[in-house]
mmCIF file of C-alpha atoms and ligand atoms in Angstrom:
data_model
loop_
_atom_site.group_PDB
_atom_site.id
_atom_site.type_symbol
_atom_site.label_atom_id
_atom_site.label_comp_id
_atom_site.label_asym_id
_atom_site.label_seq_id
_atom_site.Cartn_x
_atom_site.Cartn_y
_atom_site.Cartn_z
ATOM 1 C CA MET A 1 -18.041 -4.849 -28.535
ATOM 2 C CA GLY A 2 -18.674 -8.427 -27.361
ATOM 3 C CA ASP A 3 -17.375 -8.241 -23.803
ATOM 4 C CA LEU A 4 -17.508 -5.065 -21.727
ATOM 5 C CA VAL A 5 -14.816 -5.356 -19.071
ATOM 6 C CA THR A 6 -13.468 -1.793 -18.949
ATOM 7 C CA MET A 7 -14.362 1.421 -20.763
ATOM 8 C CA ASP A 8 -11.504 0.633 -23.159
ATOM 9 C CA ASP A 9 -13.869 -1.856 -24.792
ATOM 10 C CA LEU A 10 -15.928 1.059 -26.133
ATOM 11 C CA THR A 11 -14.772 3.811 -28.487
ATOM 12 C CA ASN A 12 -16.143 7.326 -28.031
ATOM 13 C CA ASP A 13 -18.412 6.713 -31.039
ATOM 14 C CA ASP A 14 -19.647 3.479 -29.428
ATOM 15 C CA ILE A 15 -20.415 5.359 -26.220
ATOM 16 C CA VAL A 16 -22.437 8.009 -28.018
ATOM 17 C CA ALA A 17 -24.288 5.387 -30.085
ATOM 18 C CA VAL A 18 -25.206 3.370 -26.969
ATOM 19 C CA LEU A 19 -26.423 6.519 -25.206
ATOM 20 C CA ASP A 20 -28.532 7.402 -28.273
ATOM 21 C CA ASP A 21 -30.009 3.873 -28.302
ATOM 22 C CA ALA A 22 -30.707 4.150 -24.572
ATOM 23 C CA GLU A 23 -32.494 7.444 -25.071
ATOM 24 C CA ARG A 24 -34.852 5.916 -27.623
ATOM 25 C CA LEU A 25 -35.453 2.958 -25.307
ATOM 26 C CA VAL A 26 -36.698 5.070 -22.383
ATOM 27 C CA PRO A 27 -40.421 4.454 -23.146
ATOM 28 C CA VAL A 28 -39.655 0.715 -23.337
ATOM 29 C CA ALA A 29 -37.757 0.913 -20.033
ATOM 30 C CA LYS A 30 -40.817 2.522 -18.470
ATOM 31 C CA GLY A 31 -43.102 -0.203 -19.812
ATOM 32 C CA GLU A 32 -45.033 2.277 -21.996
ATOM 33 C CA VAL A 33 -44.022 0.581 -25.246
ATOM 34 C CA LEU A 34 -43.581 -3.143 -25.878
ATOM 35 C CA LEU A 35 -40.467 -3.950 -27.883
ATOM 36 C CA PRO A 36 -39.423 -7.617 -27.575
ATOM 37 C CA LEU A 37 -36.039 -7.212 -29.241
ATOM 38 C CA LEU A 38 -34.432 -9.875 -27.038
ATOM 39 C CA GLN A 39 -37.217 -12.450 -27.083
ATOM 40 C CA GLY A 40 -35.790 -15.940 -26.625
ATOM 41 C CA LYS A 41 -32.494 -14.611 -25.252
ATOM 42 C CA VAL A 42 -31.272 -15.460 -21.756
ATOM 43 C CA LEU A 43 -29.165 -13.274 -19.462
ATOM 44 C CA ALA A 44 -27.198 -14.932 -16.649
ATOM 45 C CA ASN A 45 -26.925 -12.534 -13.730
ATOM 46 C CA MET A 46 -23.785 -13.838 -11.960
ATOM 47 C CA PHE A 47 -23.536 -11.929 -8.696
ATOM 48 C CA PHE A 48 -20.814 -13.098 -6.326
ATOM 49 C CA GLU A 49 -21.095 -9.836 -4.353
ATOM 50 C CA ASN A 50 -23.978 -7.737 -2.997
ATOM 51 C CA SER A 51 -26.037 -5.682 -5.386
ATOM 52 C CA THR A 52 -29.431 -4.011 -5.536
ATOM 53 C CA ARG A 53 -29.648 -1.605 -8.480
ATOM 54 C CA THR A 54 -27.188 -3.215 -10.857
ATOM 55 C CA ARG A 55 -28.710 -6.628 -10.590
ATOM 56 C CA MET A 56 -32.314 -5.452 -10.642
ATOM 57 C CA SER A 57 -31.851 -3.024 -13.514
ATOM 58 C CA PHE A 58 -30.113 -5.697 -15.592
ATOM 59 C CA GLU A 59 -33.065 -7.977 -14.888
ATOM 60 C CA THR A 60 -35.658 -5.306 -15.698
ATOM 61 C CA ALA A 61 -33.776 -4.338 -18.858
ATOM 62 C CA MET A 62 -33.726 -7.923 -20.120
ATOM 63 C CA LYS A 63 -37.374 -8.585 -19.241
ATOM 64 C CA ARG A 64 -38.663 -5.332 -20.741
ATOM 65 C CA LEU A 65 -37.033 -6.403 -24.011
ATOM 66 C CA GLY A 66 -38.796 -9.774 -23.886
ATOM 67 C CA GLY A 67 -35.776 -11.801 -22.731
ATOM 68 C CA SER A 68 -35.394 -13.891 -19.604
ATOM 69 C CA VAL A 69 -32.959 -13.994 -16.719
ATOM 70 C CA LEU A 70 -31.137 -16.664 -14.760
ATOM 71 C CA ASN A 71 -30.310 -15.285 -11.350
ATOM 72 C CA PHE A 72 -27.210 -16.730 -9.783
ATOM 73 C CA SER A 73 -26.072 -15.823 -6.322
ATOM 74 C CA SER A 74 -23.050 -17.242 -4.558
ATOM 75 C CA ILE A 75 -25.303 -18.089 -1.610
ATOM 76 C CA GLY A 76 -26.977 -21.497 -1.911
ATOM 77 C CA THR A 77 -24.948 -22.662 -4.912
ATOM 78 C CA SER A 78 -21.945 -24.856 -5.581
ATOM 79 C CA VAL A 79 -19.622 -21.935 -4.822
ATOM 80 C CA ALA A 80 -20.238 -22.900 -1.198
ATOM 81 C CA LYS A 81 -19.031 -26.407 -2.103
ATOM 82 C CA GLY A 82 -15.751 -25.008 -3.423
ATOM 83 C CA GLU A 83 -16.488 -24.682 -7.125
ATOM 84 C CA THR A 84 -14.011 -22.403 -8.910
ATOM 85 C CA LEU A 85 -15.068 -19.236 -10.701
ATOM 86 C CA PHE A 86 -13.729 -20.737 -13.911
ATOM 87 C CA ASP A 87 -15.954 -23.814 -13.658
ATOM 88 C CA THR A 88 -19.037 -21.846 -12.634
ATOM 89 C CA MET A 89 -18.606 -19.472 -15.544
ATOM 90 C CA GLN A 90 -17.810 -22.202 -18.068
ATOM 91 C CA MET A 91 -21.051 -23.907 -17.265
ATOM 92 C CA ILE A 92 -23.183 -20.844 -18.014
ATOM 93 C CA ASP A 93 -21.954 -20.895 -21.599
ATOM 94 C CA GLY A 94 -24.488 -23.652 -22.088
ATOM 95 C CA TYR A 95 -27.307 -21.900 -20.227
ATOM 96 C CA ALA A 96 -27.310 -18.278 -21.365
ATOM 97 C CA ASP A 97 -26.605 -15.932 -24.281
ATOM 98 C CA VAL A 98 -24.982 -13.142 -22.266
ATOM 99 C CA ALA A 99 -23.723 -12.774 -18.685
ATOM 100 C CA ALA A 100 -23.404 -9.911 -16.242
ATOM 101 C CA ILE A 101 -20.844 -10.615 -13.538
ATOM 102 C CA ARG A 102 -20.048 -8.951 -10.235
ATOM 103 C CA HIS A 103 -17.243 -10.192 -8.037
ATOM 104 C CA SER A 104 -15.238 -8.894 -5.104
ATOM 105 C CA ARG A 105 -11.972 -9.722 -6.835
ATOM 106 C CA GLN A 106 -10.450 -7.184 -9.212
ATOM 107 C CA GLY A 107 -9.838 -8.868 -12.554
ATOM 108 C CA ALA A 108 -12.625 -11.437 -12.106
ATOM 109 C CA ALA A 109 -14.622 -10.003 -15.018
ATOM 110 C CA GLN A 110 -11.716 -10.354 -17.448
ATOM 111 C CA TYR A 111 -11.009 -13.828 -16.125
ATOM 112 C CA SER A 112 -14.652 -14.786 -16.687
ATOM 113 C CA ALA A 113 -14.725 -13.253 -20.138
ATOM 114 C CA ASP A 114 -11.722 -15.412 -21.004
ATOM 115 C CA ALA A 115 -13.456 -18.515 -19.636
ATOM 116 C CA VAL A 116 -16.615 -18.318 -21.757
ATOM 117 C CA GLU A 117 -17.730 -17.823 -25.335
ATOM 118 C CA ILE A 118 -20.792 -15.685 -24.599
ATOM 119 C CA PRO A 119 -20.379 -11.920 -24.078
ATOM 120 C CA VAL A 120 -19.586 -10.891 -20.506
ATOM 121 C CA LEU A 121 -20.567 -7.527 -19.044
ATOM 122 C CA ASN A 122 -18.580 -6.430 -16.016
ATOM 123 C CA ALA A 123 -21.063 -5.409 -13.323
ATOM 124 C CA GLY A 124 -18.266 -4.458 -10.897
ATOM 125 C CA ASP A 125 -14.997 -6.259 -10.122
ATOM 126 C CA GLY A 126 -13.639 -5.453 -6.671
ATOM 127 C CA ALA A 127 -11.928 -2.079 -6.615
ATOM 128 C CA GLY A 128 -11.430 -2.312 -10.378
ATOM 129 C CA ASN A 129 -14.026 -1.176 -12.886
ATOM 130 C CA HIS A 130 -17.768 -0.746 -13.287
ATOM 131 C CA PRO A 131 -18.322 0.196 -16.929
ATOM 132 C CA THR A 132 -22.095 -0.354 -17.130
ATOM 133 C CA GLN A 133 -22.456 2.068 -14.203
ATOM 134 C CA THR A 134 -20.300 4.528 -16.119
ATOM 135 C CA MET A 135 -22.594 4.284 -19.118
ATOM 136 C CA LEU A 136 -25.632 5.153 -17.011
ATOM 137 C CA ASP A 137 -23.644 7.933 -15.331
ATOM 138 C CA LEU A 138 -22.752 9.371 -18.742
ATOM 139 C CA PHE A 139 -26.392 9.051 -19.792
ATOM 140 C CA THR A 140 -27.436 11.017 -16.710
ATOM 141 C CA ILE A 141 -24.804 13.712 -17.302
ATOM 142 C CA ARG A 142 -25.754 14.120 -20.958
ATOM 143 C CA GLN A 143 -29.449 14.228 -20.038
ATOM 144 C CA ALA A 144 -28.790 17.124 -17.663
ATOM 145 C CA HIS A 145 -26.172 19.084 -19.607
ATOM 146 C CA GLY A 146 -26.975 18.119 -23.206
ATOM 147 C CA THR A 147 -23.324 17.176 -23.755
ATOM 148 C CA LEU A 148 -20.448 15.164 -22.346
ATOM 149 C CA GLU A 149 -17.862 17.607 -23.612
ATOM 150 C CA GLY A 150 -15.741 19.797 -21.429
ATOM 151 C CA LEU A 151 -17.606 19.570 -18.119
ATOM 152 C CA ASN A 152 -16.227 20.322 -14.711
ATOM 153 C CA VAL A 153 -16.782 17.154 -12.675
ATOM 154 C CA VAL A 154 -16.022 16.824 -8.974
ATOM 155 C CA LEU A 155 -15.563 13.238 -7.772
ATOM 156 C CA VAL A 156 -15.893 12.886 -4.012
ATOM 157 C CA GLY A 157 -15.197 10.212 -1.401
ATOM 158 C CA ASP A 158 -13.506 6.860 -1.723
ATOM 159 C CA LEU A 159 -11.545 7.258 -4.927
ATOM 160 C CA ARG A 160 -9.110 4.546 -3.965
ATOM 161 C CA TYR A 161 -11.498 1.620 -3.772
ATOM 162 C CA GLY A 162 -14.457 3.129 -5.654
ATOM 163 C CA ARG A 163 -14.724 1.330 -8.972
ATOM 164 C CA THR A 164 -17.479 3.649 -10.223
ATOM 165 C CA ALA A 165 -15.094 6.613 -9.943
ATOM 166 C CA HIS A 166 -12.306 4.685 -11.695
ATOM 167 C CA SER A 167 -14.366 3.863 -14.784
ATOM 168 C CA LEU A 168 -16.157 7.208 -14.886
ATOM 169 C CA SER A 169 -13.016 9.333 -14.676
ATOM 170 C CA HIS A 170 -11.470 7.386 -17.530
ATOM 171 C CA ALA A 171 -14.534 7.933 -19.752
ATOM 172 C CA LEU A 172 -14.998 11.607 -18.879
ATOM 173 C CA VAL A 173 -11.427 12.454 -19.714
ATOM 174 C CA ARG A 174 -11.960 11.052 -23.195
ATOM 175 C CA PHE A 175 -14.671 13.690 -23.615
ATOM 176 C CA GLY A 176 -12.469 16.504 -22.352
ATOM 177 C CA ALA A 177 -13.774 16.871 -18.806
ATOM 178 C CA SER A 178 -11.822 18.621 -16.074
ATOM 179 C CA LEU A 179 -11.752 16.451 -12.987
ATOM 180 C CA THR A 180 -11.441 17.533 -9.386
ATOM 181 C CA MET A 181 -10.825 14.614 -7.072
ATOM 182 C CA VAL A 182 -11.847 15.175 -3.485
ATOM 183 C CA SER A 183 -10.787 12.513 -0.988
ATOM 184 C CA PRO A 184 -8.905 12.040 2.263
ATOM 185 C CA ALA A 185 -5.191 11.393 1.663
ATOM 186 C CA SER A 186 -5.610 7.689 2.431
ATOM 187 C CA LEU A 187 -8.342 7.262 -0.203
ATOM 188 C CA LYS A 188 -6.844 9.163 -3.126
ATOM 189 C CA MET A 189 -7.359 7.967 -6.672
ATOM 190 C CA PRO A 190 -4.602 5.379 -7.369
ATOM 191 C CA VAL A 191 -1.501 7.102 -8.791
ATOM 192 C CA GLU A 192 -1.434 4.852 -11.836
ATOM 193 C CA ILE A 193 -4.977 5.966 -12.750
ATOM 194 C CA VAL A 194 -4.163 9.654 -12.240
ATOM 195 C CA SER A 195 -1.023 9.426 -14.335
ATOM 196 C CA ASP A 196 -2.894 7.538 -17.049
ATOM 197 C CA LEU A 197 -5.576 10.269 -17.094
ATOM 198 C CA ARG A 198 -2.910 12.967 -17.284
ATOM 199 C CA SER A 199 -1.104 11.160 -20.082
ATOM 200 C CA HIS A 200 -4.364 11.465 -22.027
ATOM 201 C CA GLY A 201 -4.206 15.227 -21.553
ATOM 202 C CA ALA A 202 -6.603 15.403 -18.629
ATOM 203 C CA ASN A 203 -6.838 18.369 -16.344
ATOM 204 C CA VAL A 204 -6.887 16.690 -12.900
ATOM 205 C CA THR A 205 -6.814 18.463 -9.545
ATOM 206 C CA GLU A 206 -6.604 16.600 -6.228
ATOM 207 C CA THR A 207 -7.759 18.082 -2.929
ATOM 208 C CA GLU A 208 -9.133 17.095 0.477
ATOM 209 C CA THR A 209 -11.792 19.802 0.777
ATOM 210 C CA LEU A 210 -15.158 19.721 -0.902
ATOM 211 C CA ASN A 211 -16.703 23.089 -0.044
ATOM 212 C CA ASP A 212 -14.377 25.146 -2.265
ATOM 213 C CA GLN A 213 -15.338 23.033 -5.271
ATOM 214 C CA ILE A 214 -19.118 23.451 -5.215
ATOM 215 C CA ALA A 215 -19.462 26.841 -6.968
ATOM 216 C CA GLU A 216 -17.597 25.802 -10.134
ATOM 217 C CA ALA A 217 -18.961 22.263 -10.479
ATOM 218 C CA ASP A 218 -21.225 21.060 -13.283
ATOM 219 C CA VAL A 219 -21.466 17.644 -11.631
ATOM 220 C CA ILE A 220 -20.759 16.590 -8.055
ATOM 221 C CA TYR A 221 -20.357 12.810 -7.977
ATOM 222 C CA MET A 222 -20.532 11.543 -4.404
ATOM 223 C CA THR A 223 -19.384 8.035 -3.493
ATOM 224 C CA ARG A 224 -19.669 5.776 -0.477
ATOM 225 C CA ILE A 225 -16.583 4.869 1.550
ATOM 226 C CA GLN A 226 -16.176 1.221 0.493
ATOM 227 C CA LYS A 227 -16.127 -0.318 3.961
ATOM 228 C CA GLU A 228 -15.955 -3.893 2.667
ATOM 229 C CA ARG A 229 -12.636 -3.242 0.902
ATOM 230 C CA PHE A 230 -10.774 -1.960 3.970
ATOM 231 C CA PRO A 231 -8.203 -4.279 5.480
ATOM 232 C CA ASP A 232 -9.427 -3.412 8.997
ATOM 233 C CA GLU A 233 -12.287 -1.667 10.797
ATOM 234 C CA GLU A 234 -10.033 0.880 12.485
ATOM 235 C CA GLU A 235 -8.843 2.260 9.166
ATOM 236 C CA TYR A 236 -12.455 2.580 8.050
ATOM 237 C CA ALA A 237 -13.448 4.353 11.271
ATOM 238 C CA LYS A 238 -10.845 7.071 10.576
ATOM 239 C CA VAL A 239 -12.546 8.141 7.348
ATOM 240 C CA ALA A 240 -16.188 7.105 7.833
ATOM 241 C CA GLY A 241 -18.571 10.026 7.377
ATOM 242 C CA ILE A 242 -15.857 12.371 6.154
ATOM 243 C CA TYR A 243 -17.859 14.080 3.384
ATOM 244 C CA LYS A 244 -21.503 14.965 3.773
ATOM 245 C CA ILE A 245 -23.511 17.402 1.770
ATOM 246 C CA GLU A 246 -26.572 19.196 3.050
ATOM 247 C CA ALA A 247 -28.958 21.295 0.946
ATOM 248 C CA THR A 248 -27.530 24.421 2.588
ATOM 249 C CA ASP A 249 -24.036 23.583 1.239
ATOM 250 C CA LEU A 250 -25.383 23.973 -2.287
ATOM 251 C CA VAL A 251 -26.317 27.636 -1.996
ATOM 252 C CA GLY A 252 -24.046 29.284 -4.578
ATOM 253 C CA ALA A 253 -23.862 26.240 -6.855
ATOM 254 C CA LYS A 254 -24.462 26.717 -10.600
ATOM 255 C CA LYS A 255 -28.151 26.530 -11.476
ATOM 256 C CA ASP A 256 -27.737 23.474 -13.681
ATOM 257 C CA MET A 257 -25.276 21.634 -11.422
ATOM 258 C CA ILE A 258 -26.313 18.065 -10.613
ATOM 259 C CA VAL A 259 -25.522 15.889 -7.599
ATOM 260 C CA MET A 260 -25.023 12.255 -8.508
ATOM 261 C CA HIS A 261 -24.340 9.098 -6.484
ATOM 262 C CA PRO A 262 -24.175 5.499 -7.730
ATOM 263 C CA LEU A 263 -25.951 4.501 -4.501
ATOM 264 C CA PRO A 264 -26.249 3.033 -1.940
ATOM 265 C CA ARG A 265 -25.622 6.157 0.117
ATOM 266 C CA VAL A 266 -24.677 5.823 3.755
ATOM 267 C CA ASP A 267 -24.505 9.407 4.988
ATOM 268 C CA GLU A 268 -22.752 11.243 2.125
ATOM 269 C CA ILE A 269 -25.879 13.056 0.983
ATOM 270 C CA SER A 270 -28.363 14.340 3.499
ATOM 271 C CA PRO A 271 -32.037 13.681 2.651
ATOM 272 C CA SER A 272 -32.365 17.493 2.677
ATOM 273 C CA VAL A 273 -30.730 17.449 -0.786
ATOM 274 C CA ASP A 274 -33.352 15.034 -2.187
ATOM 275 C CA SER A 275 -35.990 17.690 -2.731
ATOM 276 C CA THR A 276 -33.623 20.199 -4.366
ATOM 277 C CA GLU A 277 -33.374 20.579 -8.135
ATOM 278 C CA TYR A 278 -29.758 19.393 -7.915
ATOM 279 C CA ALA A 279 -30.545 15.831 -6.800
ATOM 280 C CA ARG A 280 -30.200 13.402 -9.667
ATOM 281 C CA TYR A 281 -29.341 10.075 -7.972
ATOM 282 C CA PHE A 282 -32.745 8.427 -8.170
ATOM 283 C CA GLN A 283 -33.146 9.431 -11.804
ATOM 284 C CA GLN A 284 -29.624 8.061 -12.269
ATOM 285 C CA ALA A 285 -30.713 4.702 -10.795
ATOM 286 C CA PHE A 286 -33.650 4.525 -13.238
ATOM 287 C CA ASN A 287 -31.302 5.357 -16.108
ATOM 288 C CA GLY A 288 -29.622 2.016 -15.476
ATOM 289 C CA VAL A 289 -32.571 0.350 -17.191
ATOM 290 C CA PRO A 290 -32.495 1.972 -20.671
ATOM 291 C CA THR A 291 -28.692 2.067 -20.625
ATOM 292 C CA ARG A 292 -28.360 -1.632 -19.803
ATOM 293 C CA MET A 293 -31.020 -2.406 -22.428
ATOM 294 C CA ALA A 294 -28.870 -0.690 -25.027
ATOM 295 C CA LEU A 295 -25.742 -2.508 -23.803
ATOM 296 C CA LEU A 296 -27.481 -5.899 -23.840
ATOM 297 C CA CYS A 297 -28.612 -5.262 -27.427
ATOM 298 C CA LYS A 298 -25.127 -4.219 -28.459
ATOM 299 C CA SER A 299 -23.439 -7.223 -26.884
ATOM 300 C CA LEU A 300 -25.942 -9.573 -28.546
ATOM 301 C CA GLY A 301 -25.596 -7.870 -31.920
ATOM 302 C CA VAL A 302 -29.256 -6.762 -31.951
ATOM 303 C CA GLU A 303 -29.900 -3.385 -33.508
ATOM 304 C CA VAL A 304 -32.133 -0.900 -31.699
ATOM 305 C CA PRO A 305 -34.589 0.604 -34.221
ATOM 306 C CA LYS A 306 -33.911 4.234 -35.151
ATOM 307 C CA LYS A 307 -37.505 5.049 -34.278
ATOM 308 C CA VAL A 308 -39.259 3.516 -31.296
ATOM 309 C CA LYS A 309 -42.996 4.093 -31.730
ATOM 310 C CA LYS A 310 -44.980 5.401 -28.773
HETATM 311 C C1 LIG B 401 -21.675 0.838 -6.608
HETATM 312 C C2 LIG B 401 -20.794 -0.400 -6.699
HETATM 313 O O1 LIG B 401 -21.291 -1.517 -6.500
HETATM 314 O O2 LIG B 401 -19.634 -0.215 -7.015
HETATM 315 N N1 LIG B 401 -23.033 0.567 -6.565
HETATM 316 C C3 LIG B 401 -23.722 0.386 -7.734
HETATM 317 O O3 LIG B 401 -23.395 -0.453 -8.548
HETATM 318 N N2 LIG B 401 -24.758 1.211 -7.959
HETATM 319 C C4 LIG B 401 -21.237 1.781 -5.553
HETATM 320 C C5 LIG B 401 -21.124 1.311 -4.130
HETATM 321 O O4 LIG B 401 -21.388 0.159 -3.812
HETATM 322 O O5 LIG B 401 -20.772 2.143 -3.308
#
């Protein structure tokens, strides 16, 4: 694999193998088993944009495997002095063995991957892609449904700017999912993504209403309206708070349906959903640790043992 910029960098077999590795690494992710597979290795966490879970789970993943982490943030560094992304990234070639990068500009991950020798993992590039999130999303879906094949997945919210939805829809279609995309007209999934999905044989439906979709869903994937990507506040105000689910909305859902969210949530999911059996978003956030462990191992060419002893 080397770099992971979009889901195109992984074949379906790669995806399944990484998810299998991640599954075996769960006890290590929880700190129940010590497995220093990445001892002596250094991860550079290059975050030019806000992050909580992605950054912290990358750090936990690396540390639980015995590696160490350099934490870069654009605040308090030479970025403030006008250093280019190219120069900043080139320098970390000499400091780290692998880098995770998040940037507000779409394409920044590819640009960085081209600038350095070490493997680069895209931790979110603007409204582009977020493949490591997709891997933990797939892990969560497979954990709940036992398969990735042929599920009915409802993606809800900001499908225009939401990079998690872009990467996830691409991956799900490769496993034969049917996708229902629920968004206001102004935040529809970009046409080029929808036509690409359809050209791969995907069954894609687009709609503005969520309630009709709940009964048939295997997965409801809620997303935040990406306020920071709107050109102006007024446009954001028109769509803020448009989709909200309450526990009472889920009466009539399939028994094994799961509600996911990459988090942070603003008001898309009421806390009343948290205590239902459908809520899977906090489990999903934990799943970032074993999944990123498996991805770090893969990018560094380190094999995860077929048996991890308890
Ligand atoms: C997402 C992101 O950064 O794209 N968060 C995450 O990585 N868990 C979703 C979001 O910010 O809304």
